[in-house]
Every structure is written in structure tokens, then in C-alpha cells.
XYZ file of N, CA and C in Angstrom:
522
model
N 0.848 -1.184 0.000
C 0.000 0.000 0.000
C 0.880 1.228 0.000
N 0.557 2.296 -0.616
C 1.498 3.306 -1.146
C 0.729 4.431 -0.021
N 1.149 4.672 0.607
C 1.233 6.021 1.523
C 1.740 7.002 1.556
N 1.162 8.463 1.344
C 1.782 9.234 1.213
C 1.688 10.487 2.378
N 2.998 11.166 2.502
C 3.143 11.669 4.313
C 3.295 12.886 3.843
N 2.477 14.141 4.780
C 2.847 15.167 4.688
C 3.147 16.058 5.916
N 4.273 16.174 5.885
C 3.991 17.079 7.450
C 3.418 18.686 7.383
N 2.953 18.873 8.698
C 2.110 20.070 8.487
C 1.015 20.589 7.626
N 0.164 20.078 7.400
C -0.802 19.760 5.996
C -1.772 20.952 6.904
N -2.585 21.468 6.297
C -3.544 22.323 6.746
C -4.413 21.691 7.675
N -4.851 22.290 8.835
C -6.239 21.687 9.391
C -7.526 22.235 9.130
N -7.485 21.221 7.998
C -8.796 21.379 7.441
C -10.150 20.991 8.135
N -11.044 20.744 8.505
C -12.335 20.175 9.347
C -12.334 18.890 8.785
N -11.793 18.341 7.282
C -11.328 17.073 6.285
C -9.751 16.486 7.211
N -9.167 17.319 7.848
C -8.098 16.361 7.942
C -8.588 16.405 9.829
N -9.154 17.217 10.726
C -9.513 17.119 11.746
C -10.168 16.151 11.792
N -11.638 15.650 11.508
C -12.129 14.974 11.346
C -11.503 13.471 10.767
N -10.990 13.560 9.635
C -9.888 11.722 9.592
C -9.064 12.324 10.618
N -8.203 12.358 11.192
C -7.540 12.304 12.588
C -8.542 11.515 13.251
N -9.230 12.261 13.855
C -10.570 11.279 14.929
C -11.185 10.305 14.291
N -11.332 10.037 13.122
C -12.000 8.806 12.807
C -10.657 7.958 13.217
N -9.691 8.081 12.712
C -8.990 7.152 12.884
C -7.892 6.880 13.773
N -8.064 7.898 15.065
C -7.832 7.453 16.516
C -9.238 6.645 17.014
N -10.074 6.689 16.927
C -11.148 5.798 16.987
C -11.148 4.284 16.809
N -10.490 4.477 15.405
C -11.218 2.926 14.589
C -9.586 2.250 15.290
N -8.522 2.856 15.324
C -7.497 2.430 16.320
C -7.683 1.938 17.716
N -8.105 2.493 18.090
C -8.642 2.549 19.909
C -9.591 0.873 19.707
N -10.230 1.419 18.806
C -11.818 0.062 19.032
C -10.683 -0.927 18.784
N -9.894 -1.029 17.572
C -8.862 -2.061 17.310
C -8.278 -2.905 18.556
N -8.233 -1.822 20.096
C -6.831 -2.052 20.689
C -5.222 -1.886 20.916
N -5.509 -0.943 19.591
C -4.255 0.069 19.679
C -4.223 0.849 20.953
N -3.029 0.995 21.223
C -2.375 1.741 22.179
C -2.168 3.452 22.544
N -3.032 3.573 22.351
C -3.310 5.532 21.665
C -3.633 6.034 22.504
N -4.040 5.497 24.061
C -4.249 6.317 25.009
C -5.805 6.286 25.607
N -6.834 5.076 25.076
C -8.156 5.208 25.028
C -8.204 3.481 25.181
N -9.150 3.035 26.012
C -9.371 1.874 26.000
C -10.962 1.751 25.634
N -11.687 0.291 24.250
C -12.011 0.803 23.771
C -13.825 0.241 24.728
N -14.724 0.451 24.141
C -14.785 0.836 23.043
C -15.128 2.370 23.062
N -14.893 3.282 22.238
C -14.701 4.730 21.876
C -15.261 4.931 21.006
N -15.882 6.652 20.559
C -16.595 7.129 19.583
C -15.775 8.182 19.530
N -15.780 8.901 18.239
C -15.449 10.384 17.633
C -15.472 11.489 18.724
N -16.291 11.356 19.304
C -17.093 11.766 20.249
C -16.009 12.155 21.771
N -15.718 10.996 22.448
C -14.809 10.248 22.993
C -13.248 11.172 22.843
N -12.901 11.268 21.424
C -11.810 11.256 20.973
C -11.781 12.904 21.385
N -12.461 13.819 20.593
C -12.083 14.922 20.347
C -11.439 15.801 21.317
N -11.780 15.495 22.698
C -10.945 16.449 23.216
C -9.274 16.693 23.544
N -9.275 15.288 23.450
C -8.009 15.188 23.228
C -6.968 15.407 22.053
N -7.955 15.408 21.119
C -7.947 16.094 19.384
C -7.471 17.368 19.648
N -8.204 17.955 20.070
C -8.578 19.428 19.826
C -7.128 20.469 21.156
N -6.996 19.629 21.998
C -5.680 19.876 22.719
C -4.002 19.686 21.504
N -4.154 18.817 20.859
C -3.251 18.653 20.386
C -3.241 19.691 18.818
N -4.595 19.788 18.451
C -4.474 20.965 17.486
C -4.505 22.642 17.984
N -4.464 22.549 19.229
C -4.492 24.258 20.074
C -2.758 24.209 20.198
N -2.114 22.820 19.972
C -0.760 23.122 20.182
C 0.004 23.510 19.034
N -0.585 23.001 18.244
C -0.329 22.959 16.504
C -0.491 24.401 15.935
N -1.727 25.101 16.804
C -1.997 26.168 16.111
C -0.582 27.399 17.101
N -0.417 26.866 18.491
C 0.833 28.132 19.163
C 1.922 27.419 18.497
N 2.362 26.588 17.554
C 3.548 26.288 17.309
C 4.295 25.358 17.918
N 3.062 24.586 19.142
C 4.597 23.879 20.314
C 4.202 22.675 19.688
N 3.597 22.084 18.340
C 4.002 20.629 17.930
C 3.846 20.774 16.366
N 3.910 19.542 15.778
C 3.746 19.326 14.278
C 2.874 18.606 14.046
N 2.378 18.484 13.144
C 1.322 17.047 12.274
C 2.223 16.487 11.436
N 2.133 15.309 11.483
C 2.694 14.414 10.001
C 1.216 13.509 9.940
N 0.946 13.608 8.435
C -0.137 12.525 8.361
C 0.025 11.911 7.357
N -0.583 10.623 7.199
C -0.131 10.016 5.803
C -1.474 9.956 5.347
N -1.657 9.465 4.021
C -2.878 9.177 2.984
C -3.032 8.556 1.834
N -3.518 7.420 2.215
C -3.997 6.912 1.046
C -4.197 7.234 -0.428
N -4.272 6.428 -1.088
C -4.365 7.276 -2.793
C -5.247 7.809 -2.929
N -6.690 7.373 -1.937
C -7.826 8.498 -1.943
C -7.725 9.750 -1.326
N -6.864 9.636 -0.748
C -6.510 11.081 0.105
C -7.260 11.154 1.912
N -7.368 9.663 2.053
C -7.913 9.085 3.570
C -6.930 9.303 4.394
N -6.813 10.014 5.520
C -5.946 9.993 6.464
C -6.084 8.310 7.700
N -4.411 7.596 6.835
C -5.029 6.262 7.729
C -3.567 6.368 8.355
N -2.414 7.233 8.737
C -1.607 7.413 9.841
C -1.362 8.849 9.760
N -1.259 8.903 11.452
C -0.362 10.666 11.868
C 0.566 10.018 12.848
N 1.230 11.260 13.330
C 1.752 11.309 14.461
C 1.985 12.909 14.901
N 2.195 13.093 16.303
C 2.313 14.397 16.609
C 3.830 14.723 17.121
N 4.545 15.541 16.525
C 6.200 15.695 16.985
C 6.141 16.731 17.965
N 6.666 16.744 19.424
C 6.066 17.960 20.142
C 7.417 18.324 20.831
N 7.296 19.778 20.281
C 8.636 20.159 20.607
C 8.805 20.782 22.294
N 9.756 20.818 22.678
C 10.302 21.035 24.144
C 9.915 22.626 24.303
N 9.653 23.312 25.657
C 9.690 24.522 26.123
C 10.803 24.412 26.701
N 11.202 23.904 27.725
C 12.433 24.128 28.241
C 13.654 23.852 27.707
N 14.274 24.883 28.022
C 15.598 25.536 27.080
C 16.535 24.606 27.238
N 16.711 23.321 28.244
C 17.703 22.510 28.071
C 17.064 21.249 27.244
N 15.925 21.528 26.962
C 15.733 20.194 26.022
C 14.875 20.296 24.969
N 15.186 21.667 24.377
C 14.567 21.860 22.952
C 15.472 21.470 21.650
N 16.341 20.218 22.400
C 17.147 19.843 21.494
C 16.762 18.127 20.724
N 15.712 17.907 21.325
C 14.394 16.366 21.079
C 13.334 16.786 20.920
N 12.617 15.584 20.453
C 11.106 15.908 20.162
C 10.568 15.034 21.123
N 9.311 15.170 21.658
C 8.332 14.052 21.430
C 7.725 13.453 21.004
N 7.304 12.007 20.146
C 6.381 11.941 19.241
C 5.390 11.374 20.529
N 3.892 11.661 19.896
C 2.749 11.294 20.524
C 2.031 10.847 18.954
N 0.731 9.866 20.061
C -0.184 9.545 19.056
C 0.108 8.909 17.299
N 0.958 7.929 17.424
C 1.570 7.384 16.274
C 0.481 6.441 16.090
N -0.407 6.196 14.884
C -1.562 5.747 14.260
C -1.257 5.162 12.851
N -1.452 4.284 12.968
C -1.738 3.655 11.764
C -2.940 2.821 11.310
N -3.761 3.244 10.555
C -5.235 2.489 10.724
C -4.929 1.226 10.947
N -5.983 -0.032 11.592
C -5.656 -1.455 11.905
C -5.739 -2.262 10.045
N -6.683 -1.653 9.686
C -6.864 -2.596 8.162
C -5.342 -2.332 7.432
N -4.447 -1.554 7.872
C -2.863 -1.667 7.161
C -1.859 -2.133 8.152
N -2.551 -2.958 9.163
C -1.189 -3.356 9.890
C -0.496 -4.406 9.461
N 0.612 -4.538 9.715
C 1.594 -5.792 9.246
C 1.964 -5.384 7.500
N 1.602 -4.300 7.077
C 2.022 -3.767 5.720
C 3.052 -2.859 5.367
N 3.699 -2.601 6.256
C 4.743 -1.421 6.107
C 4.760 -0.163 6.363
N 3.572 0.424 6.669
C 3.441 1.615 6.663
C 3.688 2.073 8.108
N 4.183 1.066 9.228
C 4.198 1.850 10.331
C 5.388 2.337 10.276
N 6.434 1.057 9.609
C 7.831 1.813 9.527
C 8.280 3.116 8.498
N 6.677 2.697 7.326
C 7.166 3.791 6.315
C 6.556 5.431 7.360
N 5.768 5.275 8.602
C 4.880 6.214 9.436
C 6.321 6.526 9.707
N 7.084 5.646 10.628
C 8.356 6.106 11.771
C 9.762 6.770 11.302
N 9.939 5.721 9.539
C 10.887 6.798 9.244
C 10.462 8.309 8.269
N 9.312 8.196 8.166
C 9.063 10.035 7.933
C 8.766 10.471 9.135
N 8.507 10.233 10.120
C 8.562 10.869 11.388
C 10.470 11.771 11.861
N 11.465 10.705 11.586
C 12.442 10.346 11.896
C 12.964 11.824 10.703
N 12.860 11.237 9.340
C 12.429 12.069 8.150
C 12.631 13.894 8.511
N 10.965 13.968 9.002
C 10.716 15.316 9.257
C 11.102 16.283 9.969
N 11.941 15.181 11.758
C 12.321 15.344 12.747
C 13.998 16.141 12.266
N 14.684 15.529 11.295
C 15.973 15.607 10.949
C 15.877 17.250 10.273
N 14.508 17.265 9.619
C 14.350 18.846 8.987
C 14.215 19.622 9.573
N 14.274 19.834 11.170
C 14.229 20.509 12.266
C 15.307 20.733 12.942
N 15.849 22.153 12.191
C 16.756 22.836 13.095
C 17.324 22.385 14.117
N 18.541 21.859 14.487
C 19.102 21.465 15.817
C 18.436 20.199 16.800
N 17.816 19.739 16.071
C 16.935 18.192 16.878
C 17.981 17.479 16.559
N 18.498 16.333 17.800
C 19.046 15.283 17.534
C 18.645 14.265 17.995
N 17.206 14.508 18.269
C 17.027 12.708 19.176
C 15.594 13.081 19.110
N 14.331 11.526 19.645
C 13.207 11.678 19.189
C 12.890 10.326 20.468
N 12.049 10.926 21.159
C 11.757 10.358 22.432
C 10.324 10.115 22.605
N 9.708 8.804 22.718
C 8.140 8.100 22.836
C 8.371 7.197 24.324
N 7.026 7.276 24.149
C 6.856 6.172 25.299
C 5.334 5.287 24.492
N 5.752 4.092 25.174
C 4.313 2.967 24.540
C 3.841 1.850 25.714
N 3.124 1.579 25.779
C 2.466 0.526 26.901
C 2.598 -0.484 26.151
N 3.593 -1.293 27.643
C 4.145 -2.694 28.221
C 3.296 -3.513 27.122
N 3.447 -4.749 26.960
C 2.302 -6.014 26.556
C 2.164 -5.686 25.243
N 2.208 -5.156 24.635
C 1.357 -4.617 23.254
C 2.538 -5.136 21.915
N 3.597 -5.340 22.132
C 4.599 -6.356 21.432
C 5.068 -4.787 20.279
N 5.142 -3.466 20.826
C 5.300 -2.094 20.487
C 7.032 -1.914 20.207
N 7.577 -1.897 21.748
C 8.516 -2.087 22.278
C 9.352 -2.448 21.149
N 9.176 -4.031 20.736
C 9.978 -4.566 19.388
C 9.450 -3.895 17.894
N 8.582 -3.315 18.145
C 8.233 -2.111 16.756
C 9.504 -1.485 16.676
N 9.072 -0.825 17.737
C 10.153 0.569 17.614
C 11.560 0.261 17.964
N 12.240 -1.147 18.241
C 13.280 -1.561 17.831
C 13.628 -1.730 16.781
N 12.818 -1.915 16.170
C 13.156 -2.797 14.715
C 12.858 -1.459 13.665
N 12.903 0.343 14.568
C 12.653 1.362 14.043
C 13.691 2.032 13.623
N 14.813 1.125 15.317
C 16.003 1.609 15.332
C 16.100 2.502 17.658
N 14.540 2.347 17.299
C 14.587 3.299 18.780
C 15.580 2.282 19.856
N 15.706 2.802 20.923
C 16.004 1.967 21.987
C 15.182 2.142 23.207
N 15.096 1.258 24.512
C 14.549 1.480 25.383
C 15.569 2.177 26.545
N 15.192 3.129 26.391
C 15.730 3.890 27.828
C 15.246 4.043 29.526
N 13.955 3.877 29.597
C 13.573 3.449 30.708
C 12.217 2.606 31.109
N 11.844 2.660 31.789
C 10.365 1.725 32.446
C 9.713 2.384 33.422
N 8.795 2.363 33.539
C 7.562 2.720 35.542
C 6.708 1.498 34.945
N 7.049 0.265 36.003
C 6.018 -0.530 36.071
C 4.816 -0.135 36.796
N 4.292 -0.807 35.663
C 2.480 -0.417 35.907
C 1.898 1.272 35.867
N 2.328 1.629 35.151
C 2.310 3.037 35.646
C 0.934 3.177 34.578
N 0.528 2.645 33.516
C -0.812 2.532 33.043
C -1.696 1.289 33.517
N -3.277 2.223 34.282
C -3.785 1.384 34.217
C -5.010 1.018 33.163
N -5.561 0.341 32.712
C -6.691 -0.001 31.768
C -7.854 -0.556 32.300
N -7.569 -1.643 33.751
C -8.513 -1.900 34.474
C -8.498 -1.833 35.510
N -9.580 -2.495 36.476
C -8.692 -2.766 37.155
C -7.739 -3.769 38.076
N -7.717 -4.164 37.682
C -6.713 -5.594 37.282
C -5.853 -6.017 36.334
N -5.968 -4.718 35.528
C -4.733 -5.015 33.903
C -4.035 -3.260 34.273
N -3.299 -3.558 34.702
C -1.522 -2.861 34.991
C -0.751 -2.842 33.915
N -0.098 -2.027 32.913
C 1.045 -2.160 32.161
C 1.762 -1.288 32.559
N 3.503 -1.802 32.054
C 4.372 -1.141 31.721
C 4.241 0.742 31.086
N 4.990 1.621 31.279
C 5.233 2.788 30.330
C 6.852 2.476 29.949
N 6.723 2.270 28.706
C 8.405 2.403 28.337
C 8.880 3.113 27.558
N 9.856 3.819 28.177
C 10.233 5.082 26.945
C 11.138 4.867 26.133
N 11.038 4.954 25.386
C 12.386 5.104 23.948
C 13.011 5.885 23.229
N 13.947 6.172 22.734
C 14.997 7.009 22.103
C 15.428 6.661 21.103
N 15.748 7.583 19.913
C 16.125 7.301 18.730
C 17.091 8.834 18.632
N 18.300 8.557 18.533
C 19.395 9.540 18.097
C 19.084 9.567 16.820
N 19.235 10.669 16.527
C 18.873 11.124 14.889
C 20.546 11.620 14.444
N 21.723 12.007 15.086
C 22.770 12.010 14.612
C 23.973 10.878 14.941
């Protein structure tokens, strides 16, 4: 499947809207996005709409990819540092890839235009996530190139009785 990535694309109410459809249809999947499911549009937006109030002061980026129809079926959000000793990394948040393209390439073709876009940024040398324990993520983003730099067991919960891992990772970009 041929995906095509753009960072910073307009927010259109067309690309707001696919964003939330497809943190949604992720979430219901069992993706790891921050929502356990099941979830509606509905559900999603406020947490949408935080991450596009950041987009609009400048403190993050959009990368989204699209289908040949022009469907938004991955983003991610690159969020840059306020504090002056570490506006030298990003954060990525919210890395999506619709479920009907998993196991197809596009998460790595998602991670290295992330990696990509990150390098087109002035003085960035490193690119820092975190992903919940269990989810077999961890070896994603090895096989991205990231590494694991630390752990808080259990520090997400989902139930209550299902505890995961937060593990953070690092990817030097020089």
C-alpha cells in the first residue's frame, strides 16, 4: 500500500475529522493511543482538539499520511520542548496507523518520515516516545532503530486488574 506523508498539511475540518475517525477505529482495534475501547469520535475529540491548540501556538507538528484516496489512515504528533535545556528532542505522541494496514509497512514507512521530518528541524538530535508494556510495540520501535531507555512498572492502568508497563524510547537522529 502506497502512503503518502505530509507534514504540516492544513487543518482542514477534512483532515480534523480523519484524525478522529482514525484514533477511533485504532482505539476500538486495541491500539495503544491512550483510550481503551470501546470509543466514539465523540470520545476522541478532546483530546484532538488539545493537540491541534498546540499545533496552532507552534509547540508541535502534524505528520499525516494518505492513502491514494486522500484518507488519512496514519499521523503522528512531533512535540517540541519549552524548556531551554531540552529543545534539542522531540516528542512523538499519538503514532496511528489504521488497523486494516497493519503488518504492511506503513508503520515503519509512518516512523521513518517521522524520523524524516524530525531531521528537517533545526538542531533536533534525538526523538523520544513512550508505549504501553504487553502490546509487542517495544519490538516495533526496535526494529525502528529506537532503543529502550527506561520503564515505571504499571504506571498505566486499563482496568482494574490489567496494569502495564510505560516504556520510553529514544532514537538519536545524529
Amino acid at each position: 500500500m502506497s502512503v503518502r506523508f505530509e507534514l504540516d498539511p492544513a487543518v482542514t475540518p477534512e483532515v480534523r475529522d480523519g484524525i478522529c475517525a482514525l484514533w477511533a477505529d485504532v482505539s476500538n482495534a486495541g491500539g495503544a493511543v491512550g483510550f481503551v475501547p470501546p470509543v466514539t469520535s465523540a470520545d476522541i475529540r478532546a483530546d484532538l482538539l488539545r493537540h491541534l491548540a498546540a499545533l496552532a501556538e507552534g509547540r508541535e507538528r502534524l505528520l499525516v499520511g494518505r492513502d491514494a484516496d486522500g484518507r488519512i489512515v496514519a499521523n503522528a504528533f512531533l512535540t517540541l520542548n519549552q524548556h531551554r535545556m531540552s529543545t534539542h528532542w522531540l516528542w512523538v505522541y499519538t503514532v496511528m496507523v489504521h488497523p486494516s494496514l497493519q503488518g504492511r509497512g506503513v508503520g515503519r514507512a509512518l516512523m521513518a518520515a517521522v524520523s524524516g521530518a524530525a531531521r528537517g528541524i533545526d538542531g533536533i538530535i534525538g526523538l523520544r516516545l513512550t508505549c504501553r508494556g504487553g502490546t509487542g510495540l517495544r519490538r516495533f520501535y526496535e526494529t525502528c532503530g529506537y532503543r529502550e531507555i527506561g520503564r515505571a512498572p504499571r504506571a498505566i492502568k486499563l482496568a482494574d486488574d490489567d496494569f502495564r508497563d510505560d516504556v520510553t524510547m529514544w532514537l538519536d537522529l545524529v
